[in-house]
Amino acid sequence: MKLLALVTLALLAGPAPAATVLEYAEAKSLADADEASLSPQQRSELRASQAALLASGTAACSTPVPDLSALVVVMELDAQGKVVRTWLQGNSPLAICLRKHAAARWLSVPPRAPFYASIEVSFTK
């Protein structure tokens, strides 16, 4: 009887709200807009934290035979700067590793949440 009551209550409550589903292109567009909206001071702080994340990520993700494919990691930040979601353009081992590395990191505290930022890496030969 109790189980039936719980199931009935769950059905009456309706479906749980779904998290916003963003594709890579939408997330990248949000990141470009959010980064462009920053003051020079905020932009400098964000770039410094992105550079630190990239430096630690490339050190953690380096391989004996580097893949020089371009990559982009887009990150959604919460109010404290914690990376809460990521999107990836690129499928090299470095790209995949950097995405995983970024997913467990923090950037500078953003002016609002959610805030989107990206790290773009390309190599020249």
PDB file of C-alpha atoms in Angstrom:
ATOM      1  CA  MET A   1       0.000   0.000   0.000  1.00  0.00           C
ATOM      2  CA  LYS A   2       2.808   2.419   0.931  1.00  0.00           C
ATOM      3  CA  LEU A   3       4.587   1.648  -2.350  1.00  0.00           C
ATOM      4  CA  LEU A   4       1.416   2.400  -4.320  1.00  0.00           C
ATOM      5  CA  ALA A   5       1.052   5.726  -2.497  1.00  0.00           C
ATOM      6  CA  LEU A   6       4.679   6.660  -3.258  1.00  0.00           C
ATOM      7  CA  VAL A   7       4.308   5.771  -6.929  1.00  0.00           C
ATOM      8  CA  THR A   8       1.082   7.774  -7.149  1.00  0.00           C
ATOM      9  CA  LEU A   9       2.740  10.810  -5.539  1.00  0.00           C
ATOM     10  CA  ALA A  10       5.678  10.548  -7.928  1.00  0.00           C
ATOM     11  CA  LEU A  11       3.351  10.415 -10.931  1.00  0.00           C
ATOM     12  CA  LEU A  12       1.311  13.382  -9.699  1.00  0.00           C
ATOM     13  CA  ALA A  13       4.469  15.424  -9.207  1.00  0.00           C
ATOM     14  CA  GLY A  14       5.173  15.149 -12.918  1.00  0.00           C
ATOM     15  CA  PRO A  15       8.462  14.667 -14.703  1.00  0.00           C
ATOM     16  CA  ALA A  16      11.639  16.031 -13.203  1.00  0.00           C
ATOM     17  CA  PRO A  17      12.875  19.153 -14.978  1.00  0.00           C
ATOM     18  CA  ALA A  18      15.509  18.222 -17.524  1.00  0.00           C
ATOM     19  CA  ALA A  19      18.887  19.922 -17.548  1.00  0.00           C
ATOM     20  CA  THR A  20      19.360  22.250 -20.472  1.00  0.00           C
ATOM     21  CA  VAL A  21      20.871  20.283 -23.314  1.00  0.00           C
ATOM     22  CA  LEU A  22      23.444  22.276 -25.231  1.00  0.00           C
ATOM     23  CA  GLU A  23      25.349  21.115 -28.245  1.00  0.00           C
ATOM     24  CA  TYR A  24      29.004  22.059 -28.702  1.00  0.00           C
ATOM     25  CA  ALA A  25      28.247  24.935 -31.133  1.00  0.00           C
ATOM     26  CA  GLU A  26      25.756  26.520 -28.734  1.00  0.00           C
ATOM     27  CA  ALA A  27      28.119  26.204 -25.780  1.00  0.00           C
ATOM     28  CA  LYS A  28      31.000  27.696 -27.803  1.00  0.00           C
ATOM     29  CA  SER A  29      28.819  30.613 -28.872  1.00  0.00           C
ATOM     30  CA  LEU A  30      27.889  31.265 -25.231  1.00  0.00           C
ATOM     31  CA  ALA A  31      31.563  31.089 -24.242  1.00  0.00           C
ATOM     32  CA  ASP A  32      32.549  33.603 -26.930  1.00  0.00           C
ATOM     33  CA  ALA A  33      29.790  35.992 -25.806  1.00  0.00           C
ATOM     34  CA  ASP A  34      30.532  35.600 -22.090  1.00  0.00           C
ATOM     35  CA  GLU A  35      34.266  36.119 -22.546  1.00  0.00           C
ATOM     36  CA  ALA A  36      33.652  39.172 -24.758  1.00  0.00           C
ATOM     37  CA  SER A  37      31.440  40.708 -22.050  1.00  0.00           C
ATOM     38  CA  LEU A  38      34.226  40.799 -19.460  1.00  0.00           C
ATOM     39  CA  SER A  39      35.983  43.940 -18.304  1.00  0.00           C
ATOM     40  CA  PRO A  40      39.713  44.100 -19.093  1.00  0.00           C
ATOM     41  CA  GLN A  41      40.531  43.117 -15.471  1.00  0.00           C
ATOM     42  CA  GLN A  42      38.114  40.159 -15.528  1.00  0.00           C
ATOM     43  CA  ARG A  43      39.431  39.076 -18.935  1.00  0.00           C
ATOM     44  CA  SER A  44      43.000  39.151 -17.617  1.00  0.00           C
ATOM     45  CA  GLU A  45      42.045  37.044 -14.580  1.00  0.00           C
ATOM     46  CA  LEU A  46      40.171  34.533 -16.742  1.00  0.00           C
ATOM     47  CA  ARG A  47      43.060  34.230 -19.211  1.00  0.00           C
ATOM     48  CA  ALA A  48      45.518  33.648 -16.374  1.00  0.00           C
ATOM     49  CA  SER A  49      43.351  30.867 -14.942  1.00  0.00           C
ATOM     50  CA  GLN A  50      42.844  29.357 -18.419  1.00  0.00           C
ATOM     51  CA  ALA A  51      46.620  29.418 -19.007  1.00  0.00           C
ATOM     52  CA  ALA A  52      47.232  27.672 -15.667  1.00  0.00           C
ATOM     53  CA  LEU A  53      44.612  25.022 -16.485  1.00  0.00           C
ATOM     54  CA  LEU A  54      46.131  24.484 -19.938  1.00  0.00           C
ATOM     55  CA  ALA A  55      49.667  24.235 -18.506  1.00  0.00           C
ATOM     56  CA  SER A  56      48.671  21.674 -15.889  1.00  0.00           C
ATOM     57  CA  GLY A  57      46.558  19.813 -18.437  1.00  0.00           C
ATOM     58  CA  THR A  58      49.267  19.548 -21.066  1.00  0.00           C
ATOM     59  CA  ALA A  59      51.720  18.359 -18.407  1.00  0.00           C
ATOM     60  CA  ALA A  60      49.249  15.721 -17.222  1.00  0.00           C
ATOM     61  CA  CYS A  61      48.204  14.704 -20.727  1.00  0.00           C
ATOM     62  CA  SER A  62      51.507  14.654 -22.597  1.00  0.00           C
ATOM     63  CA  THR A  63      52.331  11.542 -24.590  1.00  0.00           C
ATOM     64  CA  PRO A  64      55.561  10.333 -26.221  1.00  0.00           C
ATOM     65  CA  VAL A  65      54.064  10.871 -29.685  1.00  0.00           C
ATOM     66  CA  PRO A  66      52.141  14.145 -29.610  1.00  0.00           C
ATOM     67  CA  ASP A  67      49.066  14.636 -31.781  1.00  0.00           C
ATOM     68  CA  LEU A  68      49.099  18.172 -33.140  1.00  0.00           C
ATOM     69  CA  SER A  69      45.386  18.283 -33.989  1.00  0.00           C
ATOM     70  CA  ALA A  70      43.515  21.450 -33.045  1.00  0.00           C
ATOM     71  CA  LEU A  71      41.073  21.222 -30.161  1.00  0.00           C
ATOM     72  CA  VAL A  72      38.597  23.312 -28.201  1.00  0.00           C
ATOM     73  CA  VAL A  73      37.329  22.607 -24.696  1.00  0.00           C
ATOM     74  CA  VAL A  74      34.271  24.643 -23.679  1.00  0.00           C
ATOM     75  CA  MET A  75      33.485  24.824 -19.973  1.00  0.00           C
ATOM     76  CA  GLU A  76      30.427  25.879 -18.011  1.00  0.00           C
ATOM     77  CA  LEU A  77      31.394  27.467 -14.696  1.00  0.00           C
ATOM     78  CA  ASP A  78      29.331  27.803 -11.549  1.00  0.00           C
ATOM     79  CA  ALA A  79      29.326  30.909  -9.329  1.00  0.00           C
ATOM     80  CA  GLN A  80      32.630  29.896  -7.685  1.00  0.00           C
ATOM     81  CA  GLY A  81      34.418  29.164 -10.986  1.00  0.00           C
ATOM     82  CA  LYS A  82      34.140  25.374 -10.747  1.00  0.00           C
ATOM     83  CA  VAL A  83      33.832  23.608 -14.080  1.00  0.00           C
ATOM     84  CA  VAL A  84      30.463  21.847 -14.007  1.00  0.00           C
ATOM     85  CA  ARG A  85      30.110  20.778 -17.668  1.00  0.00           C
ATOM     86  CA  THR A  86      32.383  20.494 -20.683  1.00  0.00           C
ATOM     87  CA  TRP A  87      32.105  20.154 -24.443  1.00  0.00           C
ATOM     88  CA  LEU A  88      34.851  19.099 -26.818  1.00  0.00           C
ATOM     89  CA  GLN A  89      35.769  19.727 -30.417  1.00  0.00           C
ATOM     90  CA  GLY A  90      38.499  17.305 -31.391  1.00  0.00           C
ATOM     91  CA  ASN A  91      39.054  13.638 -30.752  1.00  0.00           C
ATOM     92  CA  SER A  92      42.787  13.258 -30.275  1.00  0.00           C
ATOM     93  CA  PRO A  93      44.075  11.634 -27.085  1.00  0.00           C
ATOM     94  CA  LEU A  94      45.299  15.070 -25.971  1.00  0.00           C
ATOM     95  CA  ALA A  95      41.860  16.617 -26.557  1.00  0.00           C
ATOM     96  CA  ILE A  96      40.065  13.878 -24.634  1.00  0.00           C
ATOM     97  CA  CYS A  97      42.544  14.047 -21.765  1.00  0.00           C
ATOM     98  CA  LEU A  98      42.367  17.864 -21.562  1.00  0.00           C
ATOM     99  CA  ARG A  99      38.578  17.695 -21.401  1.00  0.00           C
ATOM    100  CA  LYS A 100      38.754  15.222 -18.507  1.00  0.00           C
ATOM    101  CA  HIS A 101      41.413  17.345 -16.813  1.00  0.00           C
ATOM    102  CA  ALA A 102      39.331  20.526 -17.167  1.00  0.00           C
ATOM    103  CA  ALA A 103      36.205  18.822 -15.822  1.00  0.00           C
ATOM    104  CA  ALA A 104      37.797  18.545 -12.383  1.00  0.00           C
ATOM    105  CA  ARG A 105      39.196  22.086 -12.192  1.00  0.00           C
ATOM    106  CA  TRP A 106      38.339  25.665 -11.306  1.00  0.00           C
ATOM    107  CA  LEU A 107      38.843  28.901 -13.210  1.00  0.00           C
ATOM    108  CA  SER A 108      38.616  32.458 -11.911  1.00  0.00           C
ATOM    109  CA  VAL A 109      35.335  33.419 -10.248  1.00  0.00           C
ATOM    110  CA  PRO A 110      32.988  34.586 -13.012  1.00  0.00           C
ATOM    111  CA  PRO A 111      30.789  37.686 -12.811  1.00  0.00           C
ATOM    112  CA  ARG A 112      27.655  35.526 -13.158  1.00  0.00           C
ATOM    113  CA  ALA A 113      26.604  31.906 -13.312  1.00  0.00           C
ATOM    114  CA  PRO A 114      26.353  29.999 -15.394  1.00  0.00           C
ATOM    115  CA  PHE A 115      29.358  31.387 -17.234  1.00  0.00           C
ATOM    116  CA  TYR A 116      30.913  29.780 -20.297  1.00  0.00           C
ATOM    117  CA  ALA A 117      34.592  29.882 -21.240  1.00  0.00           C
ATOM    118  CA  SER A 118      36.750  27.971 -23.672  1.00  0.00           C
ATOM    119  CA  ILE A 119      40.306  26.940 -24.292  1.00  0.00           C
ATOM    120  CA  GLU A 120      41.343  26.717 -27.929  1.00  0.00           C
ATOM    121  CA  VAL A 121      44.554  24.974 -28.920  1.00  0.00           C
ATOM    122  CA  SER A 122      46.074  24.879 -32.378  1.00  0.00           C
ATOM    123  CA  PHE A 123      49.572  24.016 -33.494  1.00  0.00           C
ATOM    124  CA  THR A 124      51.644  25.307 -36.382  1.00  0.00           C
ATOM    125  CA  LYS A 125      54.231  23.225 -38.155  1.00  0.00           C
TER     126      LYS A 125
END
